[in-house]
Coordinates of C-alpha atoms in Angstrom, one line a residue:
M1 CA 106.6 53.7 66.0
R2 CA 103.2 52.2 66.6
N3 CA 100.5 53.7 65.0
R4 CA 97.7 55.3 67.2
S5 CA 94.1 55.3 65.8
I6 CA 92.2 58.6 64.5
T7 CA 89.8 58.2 67.8
F8 CA 92.6 58.1 70.3
K9 CA 93.9 61.1 68.9
L10 CA 91.0 62.9 69.0
F11 CA 90.4 61.9 72.4
I12 CA 93.5 62.8 73.7
L13 CA 92.9 66.5 71.6
S14 CA 89.5 67.0 73.0
V15 CA 90.9 66.3 76.8
I16 CA 93.6 68.9 76.1
F17 CA 91.0 71.4 74.4
F18 CA 88.3 70.7 77.2
A19 CA 90.5 70.7 80.0
C20 CA 91.9 73.9 79.1
F21 CA 88.8 75.9 78.4
Y22 CA 88.1 74.2 82.0
L23 CA 91.1 76.5 83.5
M24 CA 90.7 79.3 81.4
I25 CA 86.6 79.8 83.5
I26 CA 88.7 78.4 86.4
L27 CA 91.6 81.2 86.4
S28 CA 89.1 83.8 85.5
Q29 CA 86.5 83.2 88.2
F30 CA 89.4 83.4 90.5
F31 CA 91.2 86.8 89.1
F32 CA 88.7 88.7 86.9
F33 CA 85.4 87.9 87.9
E34 CA 84.7 90.3 91.2
K35 CA 86.5 93.2 89.6
F36 CA 85.2 92.6 86.5
Y37 CA 81.0 92.7 87.5
Q38 CA 81.8 95.8 90.3
N39 CA 82.4 97.7 87.4
Y40 CA 79.6 96.0 85.3
R41 CA 77.6 97.2 88.4
I42 CA 78.5 100.3 89.1
T43 CA 79.1 101.6 85.2
K44 CA 75.1 100.1 85.1
V45 CA 74.6 102.5 87.9
E46 CA 76.3 105.2 86.8
R47 CA 74.2 104.9 83.4
E48 CA 71.0 105.0 85.4
L49 CA 71.8 107.6 87.5
D50 CA 72.6 110.1 84.6
K51 CA 69.0 109.4 83.1
F52 CA 67.4 110.3 86.7
A53 CA 69.8 113.2 86.4
L54 CA 68.2 114.3 83.1
K55 CA 64.3 113.9 84.7
Y56 CA 65.4 115.4 88.3
T57 CA 66.8 118.5 86.6
Q58 CA 63.4 119.3 84.3
E59 CA 61.4 122.2 85.4
K60 CA 57.7 120.7 84.0
A61 CA 58.5 117.2 85.9
D62 CA 56.1 117.2 89.0
N63 CA 57.0 115.8 92.4
K64 CA 54.9 112.1 92.3
E65 CA 56.7 111.4 88.7
L66 CA 60.1 112.1 90.2
L67 CA 58.7 109.3 93.0
L68 CA 57.8 106.7 90.3
E69 CA 61.4 107.4 88.3
A70 CA 63.5 106.9 91.8
V71 CA 62.0 104.0 92.5
K72 CA 62.8 103.3 88.5
F73 CA 65.9 103.7 89.4
M74 CA 65.9 101.6 92.9
S75 CA 64.6 98.8 90.7
H76 CA 66.6 98.9 87.9
S77 CA 70.1 99.3 89.6
R78 CA 69.1 97.4 92.9
S79 CA 70.8 100.4 94.9
Q80 CA 69.7 103.0 97.1
L81 CA 68.4 106.6 96.4
A82 CA 68.2 110.0 98.2
V83 CA 67.7 113.5 96.6
V84 CA 69.7 115.5 99.2
N85 CA 71.0 119.3 99.6
M86 CA 74.7 120.6 100.5
D87 CA 74.0 119.9 104.3
G88 CA 72.1 116.3 103.9
N89 CA 68.5 116.8 104.4
M90 CA 66.0 115.4 102.2
V91 CA 64.6 117.3 99.2
M92 CA 63.0 114.6 97.5
E93 CA 60.0 112.4 99.2
D94 CA 60.6 109.1 100.0
P95 CA 60.0 106.9 97.1
Y96 CA 58.6 104.0 99.3
R97 CA 55.9 105.7 101.1
L98 CA 52.0 105.2 101.9
V99 CA 49.3 108.0 102.2
L100 CA 47.1 107.6 105.5
E101 CA 43.8 110.2 104.6
L102 CA 42.3 110.5 108.4
P103 CA 39.1 111.2 109.2
D104 CA 38.8 114.8 108.9
H105 CA 40.2 113.9 105.0
K106 CA 43.9 115.4 105.6
R107 CA 46.3 113.9 104.1
V108 CA 49.6 112.3 105.7
L109 CA 52.7 110.6 103.9
V110 CA 54.3 107.9 105.6
A111 CA 57.8 106.7 104.5
L112 CA 58.5 103.6 104.3
S113 CA 62.0 102.7 103.1
L114 CA 64.1 102.8 107.1
F115 CA 60.8 101.2 108.7
M116 CA 60.8 98.4 106.0
S117 CA 64.4 97.3 106.5
M118 CA 64.3 97.3 110.2
N119 CA 61.2 94.8 110.2
P120 CA 61.2 93.4 106.8
E121 CA 59.1 89.9 107.5
K122 CA 56.3 91.3 109.8
F123 CA 55.9 93.9 106.4
R124 CA 55.8 91.2 103.8
E125 CA 53.3 89.3 106.1
A126 CA 51.1 92.8 107.3
N127 CA 50.3 92.9 103.4
I128 CA 48.9 96.1 103.3
K129 CA 47.1 97.6 100.7
V130 CA 44.9 100.4 99.6
G131 CA 42.0 100.9 101.6
D132 CA 43.2 99.3 105.0
K133 CA 42.9 101.0 107.8
L134 CA 45.6 102.0 110.1
T135 CA 47.1 103.6 113.1
I136 CA 50.5 104.3 113.2
W137 CA 53.0 105.7 115.7
G138 CA 56.3 108.1 114.9
E139 CA 57.9 111.3 114.3
K140 CA 56.6 114.1 112.4
D141 CA 58.0 116.4 109.7
I142 CA 56.5 119.4 108.9
R143 CA 57.9 121.6 106.3
E144 CA 56.9 125.0 105.6
N145 CA 55.0 125.6 103.2
E146 CA 54.9 122.1 102.5
S147 CA 51.8 119.7 102.3
P148 CA 51.2 116.6 103.2
M149 CA 53.0 116.2 106.6
V150 CA 55.7 113.7 106.7
L151 CA 55.6 110.8 109.0
Y152 CA 58.2 108.7 109.9
P153 CA 56.8 105.7 111.5
D154 CA 57.7 103.7 114.6
K155 CA 55.2 101.0 114.8
I156 CA 52.0 100.5 112.4
N157 CA 48.9 98.0 113.6
K158 CA 46.4 96.8 110.5
L159 CA 42.6 97.4 112.0
N160 CA 41.4 95.4 108.9
S161 CA 40.0 91.7 110.3
K162 CA 43.3 90.1 110.3
S163 CA 45.1 92.2 113.0
S164 CA 48.6 92.7 112.9
S165 CA 51.3 94.7 114.1
I166 CA 54.5 96.0 112.8
G167 CA 57.2 97.5 114.9
E168 CA 57.6 97.1 119.2
N169 CA 59.2 100.4 120.3
F170 CA 58.1 103.6 119.8
D171 CA 58.9 107.2 122.7
E172 CA 55.9 108.2 124.3
D173 CA 56.2 111.9 122.5
S174 CA 55.2 109.7 119.1
S175 CA 52.2 110.9 117.3
Q176 CA 49.6 108.8 116.1
I177 CA 47.4 108.8 114.0
S178 CA 44.7 106.6 112.1
G179 CA 43.1 106.6 108.5
T180 CA 43.0 104.8 105.6
V181 CA 45.3 104.0 102.8
V182 CA 45.0 106.0 99.8
D183 CA 48.0 105.2 97.8
L184 CA 50.9 102.9 98.0
V185 CA 54.3 102.8 96.9
L186 CA 56.1 99.6 97.9
P187 CA 59.2 97.8 95.6
N188 CA 58.8 94.4 93.7
I189 CA 59.0 91.6 96.1
K190 CA 61.8 90.4 93.7
N191 CA 63.9 93.6 94.5
W192 CA 62.7 93.7 98.0
N193 CA 66.4 95.1 99.3
Q194 CA 66.4 94.2 103.2
R195 CA 69.5 97.3 103.4
Q196 CA 67.1 99.5 102.2
G197 CA 68.1 101.1 105.9
L198 CA 71.7 101.5 104.9
L199 CA 70.7 104.4 103.0
M200 CA 70.2 106.6 106.2
V201 CA 73.1 105.3 108.1
A202 CA 75.2 106.1 105.1
L203 CA 73.6 109.7 105.0
Y204 CA 74.3 110.2 108.7
E205 CA 77.8 108.8 108.2
H206 CA 79.0 111.2 105.8
F207 CA 77.4 114.6 106.0
P208 CA 78.4 117.2 106.9
L209 CA 80.3 116.7 103.7
S210 CA 84.1 117.6 104.4
A211 CA 85.8 121.1 103.0
E212 CA 87.3 119.8 100.3
V213 CA 84.6 117.4 98.7
K214 CA 81.9 119.7 99.0
E215 CA 84.5 122.3 97.3
Q216 CA 84.0 119.5 94.3
L217 CA 80.7 119.3 94.5
N218 CA 80.5 123.1 94.2
S219 CA 82.5 122.5 90.8
M220 CA 79.7 120.0 89.8
V221 CA 82.0 117.4 90.0
K222 CA 80.9 113.9 90.9
Q223 CA 82.0 111.9 93.6
E224 CA 82.8 108.1 93.9
F225 CA 84.0 106.2 96.8
Q226 CA 83.8 103.1 98.5
W227 CA 82.6 102.7 102.1
V228 CA 82.6 100.4 105.0
E229 CA 79.6 99.8 107.2
P230 CA 80.9 100.2 110.4
W231 CA 78.8 97.8 112.7
S232 CA 78.4 94.9 109.5
G233 CA 81.6 96.0 108.0
T234 CA 79.9 94.9 104.4
S235 CA 81.1 96.7 101.6
N236 CA 79.2 99.5 99.6
F237 CA 80.3 102.2 97.0
I238 CA 78.8 105.6 97.2
I239 CA 78.1 108.2 94.2
I240 CA 77.7 111.9 94.9
E241 CA 76.2 113.6 91.9
P242 CA 75.8 117.3 92.2
I243 CA 72.9 118.4 90.0
M244 CA 71.7 122.1 88.8
K245 CA 68.0 122.5 88.3
E246 CA 66.6 124.9 85.4
N247 CA 65.8 127.4 88.4
G248 CA 69.3 127.3 89.3
K249 CA 68.7 125.6 92.7
K250 CA 71.8 123.4 93.5
D251 CA 70.9 119.6 95.0
L252 CA 72.6 116.2 95.4
L253 CA 71.8 112.6 93.9
F254 CA 73.4 110.7 96.7
T255 CA 73.3 106.5 96.1
V256 CA 74.4 103.7 98.1
T257 CA 75.3 100.2 96.2
S258 CA 76.5 97.2 98.1
L259 CA 79.3 95.5 96.9
Q260 CA 79.0 92.9 99.5
E261 CA 76.7 90.7 97.7
I262 CA 79.6 90.7 94.8
S263 CA 82.0 89.2 97.2
D264 CA 80.0 86.7 98.9
A265 CA 78.8 85.3 95.4
N266 CA 82.2 85.5 94.4
E267 CA 83.5 83.5 97.4
A268 CA 81.3 80.9 97.1
L269 CA 81.5 80.5 93.2
R270 CA 84.9 79.9 93.6
W271 CA 84.4 77.1 96.2
L272 CA 81.5 75.7 93.9
F273 CA 84.3 75.4 91.0
I274 CA 86.7 73.8 93.1
Y275 CA 84.1 71.3 94.2
V276 CA 83.2 71.4 90.2
G277 CA 86.3 70.7 89.2
C278 CA 86.7 67.2 90.2
G279 CA 83.5 66.1 88.6
G280 CA 84.7 68.4 85.6
I281 CA 87.2 66.2 85.3
I282 CA 85.2 63.0 85.2
L283 CA 82.7 64.8 82.3
I284 CA 86.2 66.1 80.0
L285 CA 86.8 62.6 79.5
I286 CA 83.6 61.4 78.9
L287 CA 82.5 64.7 76.8
A288 CA 86.5 63.7 75.1
L289 CA 85.5 60.4 74.2
F290 CA 82.1 61.0 73.0
F291 CA 83.3 64.1 70.6
S292 CA 86.3 61.7 69.2
K293 CA 84.0 59.2 68.9
M294 CA 80.7 61.3 67.1
V295 CA 83.9 62.7 64.5
A296 CA 85.9 59.5 64.4
K297 CA 83.1 57.0 63.6
P298 CA 82.0 58.8 60.3
L299 CA 85.9 58.9 59.1
I300 CA 86.0 55.1 60.1
A301 CA 82.8 54.4 57.7
L302 CA 84.6 56.9 54.4
N303 CA 87.9 54.7 54.8
T304 CA 86.1 51.9 54.8
M305 CA 84.3 53.1 51.7
A306 CA 87.2 53.9 50.2
K307 CA 88.6 50.4 50.6
K308 CA 85.7 49.0 49.4
M309 CA 86.1 51.3 46.1
L310 CA 89.5 50.1 45.7
N311 CA 88.3 46.7 45.4
F312 CA 85.3 47.6 43.4
E313 CA 83.2 47.0 45.6
F314 CA 80.3 49.1 44.6
G315 CA 77.3 47.7 45.3
S316 CA 78.1 47.5 49.0
L317 CA 78.4 50.8 49.8
K318 CA 76.4 52.8 51.6
P319 CA 75.7 56.7 52.4
I320 CA 76.5 58.4 55.9
R321 CA 73.2 59.8 56.4
Q322 CA 74.6 63.2 57.9
K323 CA 73.7 67.1 56.8
D324 CA 77.2 67.9 57.1
E325 CA 81.0 68.2 55.2
I326 CA 81.3 64.8 55.9
G327 CA 78.0 63.8 54.4
G328 CA 78.4 65.7 51.8
L329 CA 81.4 63.9 51.5
S330 CA 80.1 60.4 51.4
M331 CA 76.9 61.2 48.9
S332 CA 80.1 62.8 47.0
M333 CA 82.2 59.1 47.2
L334 CA 78.7 57.1 46.7
T335 CA 77.9 59.2 43.5
M336 CA 81.5 58.9 42.3
S337 CA 81.2 55.2 43.1
Q338 CA 78.0 54.9 41.3
K339 CA 79.7 56.9 38.5
L340 CA 82.2 54.6 38.3
D341 CA 80.7 51.7 38.1
N342 CA 78.3 52.7 35.6
A343 CA 81.4 53.7 33.2
L344 CA 82.8 50.4 33.8
R345 CA 79.9 48.3 33.1
E346 CA 79.4 50.5 30.0
L347 CA 83.4 50.5 29.1
K348 CA 82.5 46.4 29.8
E349 CA 79.1 46.9 27.3
A350 CA 81.3 48.9 25.1
N351 CA 84.0 46.4 25.1
Q352 CA 81.1 43.3 24.4
Q353 CA 79.1 45.5 21.7
L354 CA 82.9 46.5 20.0
Q355 CA 83.6 42.5 19.6
K356 CA 80.1 41.5 18.5
D357 CA 80.6 44.9 15.7
M358 CA 83.6 43.0 15.2
E359 CA 82.9 39.7 14.7
Q360 CA 79.7 41.2 12.7
K361 CA 82.2 43.0 10.2
E362 CA 83.8 39.8 9.7
R363 CA 80.7 38.2 9.2
M364 CA 80.0 41.0 6.4
E365 CA 83.3 41.0 5.3
K366 CA 83.0 37.0 4.5
T367 CA 79.1 37.5 3.4
Q368 CA 79.9 40.3 0.8
K369 CA 83.1 37.8 -0.7
E370 CA 80.4 35.1 -1.2
F371 CA 77.8 37.6 -2.5
F372 CA 80.9 39.5 -5.0
T373 CA 81.5 36.2 -5.9
N374 CA 77.9 34.8 -6.2
A375 CA 77.1 38.4 -8.3
S376 CA 79.7 37.5 -10.4
H377 CA 78.8 33.7 -10.6
E378 CA 74.9 34.8 -11.3
L379 CA 76.1 37.6 -13.8
K380 CA 78.3 35.3 -15.7
T381 CA 76.3 32.8 -16.2
P382 CA 73.0 34.9 -17.6
L383 CA 75.5 37.0 -19.6
S384 CA 77.7 33.7 -20.9
I385 CA 73.8 32.5 -22.4
V386 CA 73.0 36.0 -23.6
K387 CA 76.4 35.5 -25.7
S388 CA 75.9 32.3 -26.6
F389 CA 72.4 32.8 -28.1
A390 CA 73.3 35.9 -29.1
E391 CA 76.4 34.4 -31.2
G392 CA 73.4 31.4 -32.4
L393 CA 71.3 34.2 -34.0
K394 CA 74.6 36.0 -35.6
D395 CA 75.3 32.4 -37.3
G396 CA 71.9 32.3 -38.8
V397 CA 70.7 29.4 -36.7
N398 CA 67.3 27.8 -37.9
L399 CA 64.6 30.1 -38.0
N400 CA 62.1 27.7 -35.6
K401 CA 64.6 28.3 -33.2
Q402 CA 65.3 31.9 -33.3
D403 CA 62.0 33.0 -30.9
H404 CA 62.9 30.7 -28.3
Y405 CA 67.2 32.3 -28.6
I406 CA 65.2 36.1 -28.5
S407 CA 62.9 34.7 -25.5
V408 CA 66.0 33.2 -23.3
I409 CA 68.0 36.2 -24.2
V410 CA 64.9 38.9 -22.4
E411 CA 64.8 36.2 -19.6
E412 CA 68.5 36.3 -18.6
A413 CA 68.5 39.9 -19.2
E414 CA 65.8 40.5 -17.3
K415 CA 67.7 38.2 -14.1
M416 CA 70.2 40.6 -14.3
E417 CA 68.2 43.5 -14.3
M418 CA 66.7 42.3 -11.4
L419 CA 70.1 41.8 -9.3
I420 CA 71.4 44.9 -10.4
T421 CA 68.1 46.9 -9.4
N422 CA 68.4 44.5 -5.9
M423 CA 72.2 46.2 -5.5
L424 CA 71.1 50.0 -6.2
D425 CA 68.4 50.0 -4.1
L426 CA 70.3 47.8 -0.9
A427 CA 73.0 51.2 -1.4
R428 CA 69.9 53.9 -1.3
L429 CA 68.7 52.1 1.8
D430 CA 72.4 52.3 3.2
S431 CA 72.8 56.3 2.5
G432 CA 70.0 57.3 4.8
T433 CA 68.4 59.4 2.3
I434 CA 65.5 57.8 1.3
E435 CA 62.4 59.8 2.3
L436 CA 59.1 58.2 3.0
R437 CA 55.8 59.3 1.8
K438 CA 53.3 57.7 4.5
T439 CA 50.2 57.2 3.6
S440 CA 47.1 55.3 5.3
L441 CA 46.7 51.8 3.8
M442 CA 45.6 48.7 3.8
L443 CA 47.6 45.9 4.0
S444 CA 45.6 42.8 3.1
E445 CA 44.7 45.5 -0.4
L446 CA 48.4 45.7 -1.1
V447 CA 49.0 41.7 -0.5
E448 CA 46.8 41.3 -2.9
K449 CA 48.0 43.3 -5.5
V450 CA 51.3 41.9 -5.1
A451 CA 49.8 38.7 -5.2
S452 CA 48.5 39.1 -8.5
R453 CA 51.7 40.1 -10.1
L454 CA 52.9 36.4 -8.7
M455 CA 50.6 34.5 -10.5
Y456 CA 52.8 32.9 -13.2
P457 CA 55.3 31.7 -10.0
L458 CA 52.9 30.6 -8.1
Q459 CA 50.8 28.3 -11.1
D460 CA 54.5 27.2 -12.0
K461 CA 54.8 25.3 -7.9
G462 CA 51.1 24.5 -7.9
L463 CA 50.6 27.2 -4.7
E464 CA 48.1 29.2 -3.3
I465 CA 47.7 32.3 -1.6
V466 CA 45.1 32.8 1.1
V467 CA 44.6 36.6 2.5
V468 CA 42.6 36.4 5.8
P469 CA 42.5 39.9 7.6
V470 CA 41.2 40.1 10.9
N471 CA 39.9 43.6 12.3
E472 CA 41.8 45.3 10.0
Q473 CA 42.8 48.7 10.7
P474 CA 44.7 51.1 8.3
V475 CA 48.9 51.9 9.0
P476 CA 50.9 54.4 8.3
A477 CA 53.3 53.4 5.6
D478 CA 54.7 54.4 2.2
P479 CA 53.1 52.4 -0.6
L480 CA 56.1 52.4 -2.7
W481 CA 58.8 51.1 -0.5
F482 CA 56.2 49.0 1.2
E483 CA 55.3 46.9 -1.5
Q484 CA 58.8 45.7 -1.7
V485 CA 58.9 44.3 1.5
V486 CA 55.1 42.7 0.9
L487 CA 56.7 41.1 -2.5
N488 CA 60.3 40.2 -0.7
L489 CA 58.5 38.2 1.8
I490 CA 55.8 36.3 -0.4
T491 CA 58.7 35.5 -3.2
N492 CA 60.9 34.0 -0.2
A493 CA 57.6 31.6 0.5
I494 CA 56.8 31.0 -2.6
R495 CA 60.3 29.7 -3.3
H496 CA 60.8 27.9 -0.3
A497 CA 56.9 26.2 -0.3
V498 CA 56.3 23.0 -0.9
T499 CA 54.6 22.6 -4.6
G500 CA 50.4 22.0 -4.5
S501 CA 50.9 23.4 -0.5
T502 CA 49.1 26.9 0.3
I503 CA 50.7 30.4 1.7
L504 CA 48.4 31.7 4.4
I505 CA 49.0 35.6 5.0
E506 CA 46.9 37.0 7.9
V507 CA 46.4 40.6 8.5
I508 CA 45.0 41.2 12.6
S509 CA 44.4 44.4 14.1
T510 CA 44.3 44.6 18.1
P511 CA 43.7 48.0 20.1
D512 CA 47.9 48.5 20.0
R513 CA 49.2 46.7 16.8
T514 CA 48.9 45.7 13.6
T515 CA 50.2 42.3 12.5
L516 CA 51.5 41.1 9.0
S517 CA 52.2 37.2 8.8
V518 CA 53.1 35.6 6.2
S519 CA 53.2 31.4 6.3
N520 CA 54.2 28.9 4.0
Q521 CA 54.4 25.1 4.3
G522 CA 58.3 23.7 3.3
E523 CA 61.3 22.9 5.1
T524 CA 62.2 24.9 8.2
L525 CA 65.0 26.5 9.4
S526 CA 68.0 25.9 11.1
E527 CA 69.1 27.9 15.0
E528 CA 71.9 30.0 12.5
Q529 CA 69.5 30.8 9.9
L530 CA 67.1 31.8 11.7
D531 CA 69.9 34.4 13.3
L532 CA 71.4 35.1 9.4
I533 CA 68.5 35.6 7.2
W534 CA 68.1 38.7 7.5
E535 CA 71.5 39.8 7.0
R536 CA 72.7 40.7 3.2
F537 CA 74.1 38.4 1.1
Y538 CA 73.1 35.6 2.7
R539 CA 71.2 32.7 1.3
G540 CA 70.0 29.7 2.3
E541 CA 70.7 27.1 0.4
A542 CA 74.2 26.2 0.1
S543 CA 73.8 25.3 -3.6
R544 CA 73.1 29.0 -4.3
S545 CA 70.7 27.6 -6.9
R546 CA 69.9 30.3 -9.7
Q547 CA 66.0 28.8 -9.5
T548 CA 65.2 29.2 -5.5
G549 CA 68.3 30.8 -4.1
G550 CA 67.8 33.9 -5.5
T551 CA 69.9 37.1 -4.9
G552 CA 70.3 37.0 -0.7
L553 CA 69.5 40.4 -1.1
G554 CA 65.8 40.4 -0.8
L555 CA 65.2 39.9 3.0
S556 CA 67.8 42.5 3.5
I557 CA 66.0 45.2 1.5
A558 CA 62.9 44.2 3.4
R559 CA 64.6 44.9 6.8
Q560 CA 66.1 48.0 5.7
I561 CA 62.6 49.2 4.5
M562 CA 60.5 47.7 7.7
D563 CA 63.7 50.2 9.9
L564 CA 62.7 52.8 8.5
H565 CA 59.2 52.5 9.1
G566 CA 59.6 51.9 12.6
C567 CA 58.1 48.4 12.6
G568 CA 58.9 45.2 14.6
Y569 CA 59.6 41.8 12.6
S570 CA 60.8 38.4 13.2
V571 CA 61.2 35.1 11.7
R572 CA 60.2 31.5 13.2
N573 CA 59.7 27.7 12.7
L574 CA 56.3 26.2 12.2
Q575 CA 55.6 23.1 12.7
D576 CA 55.7 22.5 9.1
G577 CA 57.2 25.4 7.7
V578 CA 58.3 29.2 8.4
Q579 CA 56.2 32.2 9.7
F580 CA 57.4 36.0 9.0
L581 CA 55.8 38.8 11.1
V582 CA 55.7 42.0 10.6
E583 CA 54.3 44.4 13.7
F584 CA 53.0 47.8 13.2
P585 CA 52.7 50.0 16.8
V586 CA 49.4 52.0 17.0

């Protein structure tokens, strides 16, 4: 079976997902949206109506405050509202109105809801404001014990610089008034409802109330029903809510909410989704391809990283720059590869070090065997000499030779003592139990002190020691142990120096270090000797001469002491000899 790439699989899954999601939206729009939105709209109207009813029933609320609340209700719910009695007569003034002050300072309230719905465009163009002078023709509605007078306009003329006329027909019996606008309440332009006059049609249609409805309202039962306006055929929802004021008076809140805009919008949305569906399929394919590429690309990169790790190609790995789980996984893989690389490198270095250590161990074992052989030889020879000379003394050798025999015995005993002392010193240094007692000392003074002790070996070979201090500064060192270092270095230089030559010892201080150098004139060292000269039991002369070869422990002891002091040290060939360097860091 053919293997499909992860990009292809993600593409198919994304197409199915987006298609199902889009189909769900289409089906919801076709079958549920209109009913859902109607319920939402009606619930919102009921909630706002309950707020208004609570305000209306309060005895303290004045007429102007109630009118403002009515305007707020119609603005929020986009419905029409009237407060009527059981016979359908208006109890509350029209919320959209203007107050006209006549020349005799009387005021007339002009109801505008029906007039605005019949002349919406011209009313907007007139742009009536407080302070405008108007002439109005209409029907008066004078109620007993109520002021001011209410006028339902048929025609309005604006008398300012740009005169304009709103409305055309009016009866000859219509009342005519002229005055100045002192108060004005109009709907917000955004919420301007051209069906404002629909409220009056609904009132004429439903009043007087049927006996059944009136009985329900008297029982304080809210009435809700749909109503189709006979002229235009538009669908509306009517709510009649009975309210009882604190003074015992019963009124009705009559609201009309248009449902036609919901049906029109739903119908338009259906066709819109049908048209958009064609382009939606292409969009789904593009989105699915983009999504599959976006998700698959880092996964492919992770797979490539894993293959490189499998081939131990750690150096060429690159992380995925994403701040998500895939980016985190990439960084974890990169970190793991770096740790693996370091671990493998350390393992390789450890193997190399182990190999070196094994080689070093073999050299040490070989050197130790040579040392024991040399030590046995070095001890055997003086012991044999001591024994033979002691036997000669015992047998009564010539009295003239007794002093010579005794001096030979003492000399050989001193050599054996030096060998044993060196072995004990080396064992102490290896144990790590030595505690240095550092003081500030001048190396040139220490060199002079050691040189004075080596006066006789120097005279035997006709050698001269020259000490040259240059800007010398004191160094921290243990005087007893570091004297051993200087002694071993100078002794080694004397041992290998050409007869009659000069041993140059320099002490040079710089801002970052103090360097002690011991140089002689003699044979240079081979590369192998330069590498092994610090090793214990190593002797430069293959012949192991007791006079010139030493014990092979002096430089090894010096190295151990210098390591304890934290010094750097080295040896190099000069043109005519060898130079040892010791560095004290500042």
